[in-house]
Coordinates of C-alpha atoms in Angstrom, one line a residue:
X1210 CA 93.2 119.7 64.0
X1211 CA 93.7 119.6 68.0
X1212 CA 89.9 119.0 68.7
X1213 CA 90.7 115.9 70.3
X1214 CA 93.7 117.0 72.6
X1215 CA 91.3 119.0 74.7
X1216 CA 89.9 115.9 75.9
X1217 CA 89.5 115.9 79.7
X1218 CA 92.5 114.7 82.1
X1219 CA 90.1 112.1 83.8
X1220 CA 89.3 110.9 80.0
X1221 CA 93.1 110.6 79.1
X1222 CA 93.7 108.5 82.7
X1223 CA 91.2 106.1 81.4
X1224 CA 92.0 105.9 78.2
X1225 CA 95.7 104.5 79.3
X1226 CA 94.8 101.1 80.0
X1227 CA 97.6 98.2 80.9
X1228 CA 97.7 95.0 78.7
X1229 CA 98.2 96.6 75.2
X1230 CA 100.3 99.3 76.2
X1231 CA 103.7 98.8 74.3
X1232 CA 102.3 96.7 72.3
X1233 CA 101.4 97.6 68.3
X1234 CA 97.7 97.8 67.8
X1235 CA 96.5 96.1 64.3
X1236 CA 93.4 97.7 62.8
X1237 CA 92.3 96.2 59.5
X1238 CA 90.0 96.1 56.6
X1239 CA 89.1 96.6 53.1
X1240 CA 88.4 99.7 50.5
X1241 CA 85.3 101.7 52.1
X1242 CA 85.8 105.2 50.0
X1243 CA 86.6 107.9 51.9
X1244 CA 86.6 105.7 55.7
X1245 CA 89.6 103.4 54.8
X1246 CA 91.9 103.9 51.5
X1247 CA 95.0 103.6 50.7
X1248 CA 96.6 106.3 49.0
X1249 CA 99.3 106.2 46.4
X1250 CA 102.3 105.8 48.5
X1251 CA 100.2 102.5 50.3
X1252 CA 99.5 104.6 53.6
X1253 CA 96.0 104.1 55.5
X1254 CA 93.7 107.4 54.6
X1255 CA 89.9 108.2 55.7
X1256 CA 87.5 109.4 58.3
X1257 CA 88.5 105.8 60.5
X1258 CA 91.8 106.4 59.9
X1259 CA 91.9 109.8 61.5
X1260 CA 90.0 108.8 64.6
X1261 CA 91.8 105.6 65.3
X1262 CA 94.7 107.7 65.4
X1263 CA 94.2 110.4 67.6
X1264 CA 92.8 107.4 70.0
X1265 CA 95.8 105.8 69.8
X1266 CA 98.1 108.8 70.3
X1267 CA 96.2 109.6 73.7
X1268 CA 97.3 105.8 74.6
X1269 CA 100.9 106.1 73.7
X1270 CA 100.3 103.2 71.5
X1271 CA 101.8 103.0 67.8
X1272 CA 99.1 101.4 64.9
X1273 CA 99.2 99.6 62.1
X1274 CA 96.7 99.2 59.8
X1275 CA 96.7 97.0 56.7
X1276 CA 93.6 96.4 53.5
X1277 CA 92.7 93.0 52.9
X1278 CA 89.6 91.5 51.5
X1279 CA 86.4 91.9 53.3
X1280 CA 86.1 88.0 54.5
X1281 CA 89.7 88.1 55.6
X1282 CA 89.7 91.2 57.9
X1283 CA 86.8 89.9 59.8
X1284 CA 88.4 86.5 60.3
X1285 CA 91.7 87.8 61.8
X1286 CA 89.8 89.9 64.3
X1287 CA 87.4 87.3 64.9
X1288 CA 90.3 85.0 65.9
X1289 CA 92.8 87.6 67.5
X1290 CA 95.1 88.0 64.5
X1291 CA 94.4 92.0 64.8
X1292 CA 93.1 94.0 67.3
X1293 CA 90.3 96.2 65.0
X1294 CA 88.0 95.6 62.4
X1295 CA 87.3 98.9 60.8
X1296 CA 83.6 99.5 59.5
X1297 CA 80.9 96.3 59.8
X1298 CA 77.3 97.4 59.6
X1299 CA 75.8 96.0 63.3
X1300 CA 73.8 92.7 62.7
X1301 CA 73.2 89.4 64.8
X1302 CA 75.2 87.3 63.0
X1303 CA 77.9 89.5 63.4
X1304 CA 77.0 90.3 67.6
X1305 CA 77.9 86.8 67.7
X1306 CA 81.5 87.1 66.2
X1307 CA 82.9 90.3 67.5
X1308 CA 82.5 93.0 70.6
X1309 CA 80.4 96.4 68.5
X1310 CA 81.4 99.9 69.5
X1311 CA 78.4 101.7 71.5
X1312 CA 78.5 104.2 68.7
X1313 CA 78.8 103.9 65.1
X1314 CA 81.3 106.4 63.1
X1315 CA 79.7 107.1 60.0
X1316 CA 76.6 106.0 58.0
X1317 CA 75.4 104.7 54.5
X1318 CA 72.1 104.6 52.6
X1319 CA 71.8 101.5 51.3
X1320 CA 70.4 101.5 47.6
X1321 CA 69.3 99.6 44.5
X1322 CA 70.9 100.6 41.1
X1323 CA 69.5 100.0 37.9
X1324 CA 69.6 100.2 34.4
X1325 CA 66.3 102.4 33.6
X1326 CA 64.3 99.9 31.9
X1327 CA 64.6 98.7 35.2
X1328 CA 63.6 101.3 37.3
X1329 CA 60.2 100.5 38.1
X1330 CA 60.9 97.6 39.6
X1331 CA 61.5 98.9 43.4
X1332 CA 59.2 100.4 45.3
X1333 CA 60.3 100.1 49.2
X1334 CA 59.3 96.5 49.7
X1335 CA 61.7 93.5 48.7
X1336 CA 58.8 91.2 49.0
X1337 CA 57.6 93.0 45.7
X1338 CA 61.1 91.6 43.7
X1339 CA 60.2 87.9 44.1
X1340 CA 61.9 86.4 40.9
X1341 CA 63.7 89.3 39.9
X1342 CA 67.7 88.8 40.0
X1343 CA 69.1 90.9 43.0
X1344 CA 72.7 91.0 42.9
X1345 CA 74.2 91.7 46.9
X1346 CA 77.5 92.0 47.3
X1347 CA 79.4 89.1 49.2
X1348 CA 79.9 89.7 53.0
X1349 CA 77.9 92.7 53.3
X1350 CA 75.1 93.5 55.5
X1351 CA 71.5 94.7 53.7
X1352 CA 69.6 95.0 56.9
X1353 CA 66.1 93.2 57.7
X1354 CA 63.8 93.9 54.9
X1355 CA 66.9 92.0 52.6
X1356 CA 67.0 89.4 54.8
X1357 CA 63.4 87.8 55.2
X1358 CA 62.8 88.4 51.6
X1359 CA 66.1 86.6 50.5
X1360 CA 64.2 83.2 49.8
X1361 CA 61.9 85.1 47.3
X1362 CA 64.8 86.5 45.2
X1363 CA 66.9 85.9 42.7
X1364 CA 70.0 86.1 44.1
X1365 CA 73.6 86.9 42.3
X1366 CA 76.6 87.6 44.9
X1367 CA 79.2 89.4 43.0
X1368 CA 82.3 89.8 45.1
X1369 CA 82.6 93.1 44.5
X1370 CA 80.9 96.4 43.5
X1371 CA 82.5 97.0 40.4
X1372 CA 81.7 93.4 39.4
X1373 CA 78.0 93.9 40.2
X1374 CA 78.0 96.9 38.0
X1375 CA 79.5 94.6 35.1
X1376 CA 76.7 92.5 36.3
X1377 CA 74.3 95.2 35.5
X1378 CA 75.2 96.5 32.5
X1379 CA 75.1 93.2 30.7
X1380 CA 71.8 92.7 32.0
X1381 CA 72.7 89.6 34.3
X1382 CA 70.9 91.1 37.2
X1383 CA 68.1 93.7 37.4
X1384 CA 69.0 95.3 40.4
X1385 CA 72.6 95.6 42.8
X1386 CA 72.0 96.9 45.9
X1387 CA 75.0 99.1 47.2
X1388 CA 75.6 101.9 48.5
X1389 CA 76.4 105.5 47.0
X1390 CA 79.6 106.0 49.5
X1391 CA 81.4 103.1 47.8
X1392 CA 79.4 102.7 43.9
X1393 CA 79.9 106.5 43.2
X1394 CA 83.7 106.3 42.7
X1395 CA 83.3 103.0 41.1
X1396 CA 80.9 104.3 38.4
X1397 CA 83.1 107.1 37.4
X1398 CA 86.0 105.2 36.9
X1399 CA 83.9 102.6 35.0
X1400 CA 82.2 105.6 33.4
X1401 CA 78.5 104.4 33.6
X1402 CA 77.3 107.3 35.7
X1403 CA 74.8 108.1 33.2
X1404 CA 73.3 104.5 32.7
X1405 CA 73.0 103.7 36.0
X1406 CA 70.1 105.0 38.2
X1407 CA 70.1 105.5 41.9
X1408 CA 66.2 103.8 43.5
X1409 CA 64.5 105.6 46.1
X1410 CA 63.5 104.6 48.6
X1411 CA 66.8 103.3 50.4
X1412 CA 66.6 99.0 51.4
X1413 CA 68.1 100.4 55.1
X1414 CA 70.1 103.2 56.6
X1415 CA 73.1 101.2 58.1
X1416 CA 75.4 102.8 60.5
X1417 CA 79.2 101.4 60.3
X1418 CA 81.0 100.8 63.7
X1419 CA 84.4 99.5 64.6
X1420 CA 84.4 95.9 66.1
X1421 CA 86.6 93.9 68.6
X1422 CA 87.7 90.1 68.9
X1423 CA 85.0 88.9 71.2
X1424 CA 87.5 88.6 74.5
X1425 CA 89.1 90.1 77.3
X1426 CA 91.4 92.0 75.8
X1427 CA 88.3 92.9 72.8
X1428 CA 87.0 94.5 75.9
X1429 CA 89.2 96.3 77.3
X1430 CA 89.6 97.6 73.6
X1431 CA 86.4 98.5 73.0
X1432 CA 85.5 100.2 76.4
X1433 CA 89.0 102.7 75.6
X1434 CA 87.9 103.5 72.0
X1435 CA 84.5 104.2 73.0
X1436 CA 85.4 106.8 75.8
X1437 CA 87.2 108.6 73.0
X1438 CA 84.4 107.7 70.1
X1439 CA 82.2 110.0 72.7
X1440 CA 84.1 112.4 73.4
X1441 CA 84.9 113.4 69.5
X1442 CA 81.1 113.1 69.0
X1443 CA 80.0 115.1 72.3
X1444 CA 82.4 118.2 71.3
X1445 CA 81.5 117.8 68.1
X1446 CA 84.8 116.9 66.3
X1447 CA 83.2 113.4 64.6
X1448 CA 80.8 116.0 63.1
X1449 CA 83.7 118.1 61.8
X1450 CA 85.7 115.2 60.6
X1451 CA 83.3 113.4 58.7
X1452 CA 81.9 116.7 57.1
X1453 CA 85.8 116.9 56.0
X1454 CA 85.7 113.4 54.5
X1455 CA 82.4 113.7 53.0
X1456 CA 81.0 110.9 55.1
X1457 CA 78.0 111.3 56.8
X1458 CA 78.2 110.9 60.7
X1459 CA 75.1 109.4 62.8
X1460 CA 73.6 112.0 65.0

């Protein structure tokens, strides 16, 4: 694709900014399907991958990206250790700890599965689930709804999605919320698509972003990468990339 090399000559002047240049760029984080994998030979694959690159190309700069746990790759950007933290779901908590690009990059439906004996239990309002075991993930976002309704639940964090899907199945909680981007894969490979059952309505639609340390040079970051961010989705390249990814892009 050369989409993105018909960006405007003003956009590519202010795209070359001075403290980073010659310097690798480290962008981490962990296994989001189809955003951020690592394929067989260990290289850095997905929809974030792509744009990150072509970003980076317009700067002259060479990246590196590495997968490591969740709660790891927010601490090293959080303290400097790397540059870009690929994918958080926009909350306070999180406003506090790192600089948020304008625009998110893709976006999830966040979900309940359950076993179908089960299935009745949601109905669009968490308040509903008081005493029920809810099993969310550790370190991810749920949105508002999850969060005020937290002290009334029954709460299980397994530390990963295929773990709360064990969880699940052996009836240790009632519900996992997740989303269908990252549990799909995970339920084939477990091969429990046919006991598991997708609850409508979503908890929250959650748009993922990339995110800065919280500094100067975070800044200067973030302001670069979001003049390029804009530019993919104004001519409509975001679009095209994350319909060739199978991720679904925020309008």
């Amino acid at each position: 694709m050369h989409i993105f090399y018909r960006l405007p000559v003003l956009l590519l002047c202010a795209l070359l900014w001075g403290p980073a240049v010659g310097r690798d760029l480290l962008a981490v984080g962990t296994h989001f399907p189809r955003v951020f994998e690592l394929d067989a030979k260990g290289q850095a694959t997905g929809l974030a991958v792509d744009l990150l690159n072509r970003a980076a190309a317009l700067q002259g700069q060479r990246l590196r990206f590495e997968s490591v746990p969740w709660a790891r790759a927010q601490m090293m950007v959080e303290q400097g250790q790397a540059d870009i933290l690929i994918g958080p779901y926009r909350t306070p908590e999180r406003e506090a700890r790192f600089l948020f690009s304008k625009r998110g990059f893709y976006e999830d439906a966040l979900v309940f599965y359950a076993l179908p004996g089960n299935a009745g239990l949601w109905r669009g309002d968490p308040n509903e689930l008081s005493g029920h075991s809810v099993g969310l993930v550790v370190g991810w976002a749920y949105g508002p709804a999850i969060e005020q309704a937290r002290s009334k639940l029954k709460l299980s964090h397994p530390g990963d999605v295929a773990t709360g899907l064990r969880m699940l199945q052996r009836g240790r909680i009632e519900l996992l919320a997740s989303n269908e981007r990252n549990t799909e894969p995970v339920l084939q490979a477990m091969g429990l698509t046919q006991q598991m059952l997708v609850l409508q309505p979503p908890i929250a639609v959650q748009a993922g972003h990339f995110a800065y340390p919280r500094n100067a040079q975070g800044e200067e970051l973030r302001q670069a990468f979001d003049l390029g961010l804009e530019s993919l989705h104004n001519s409509g390249a975001l679009r095209e990339l994350g319909r060739l990814w199978g991720v679904k892009v925020p309008d």
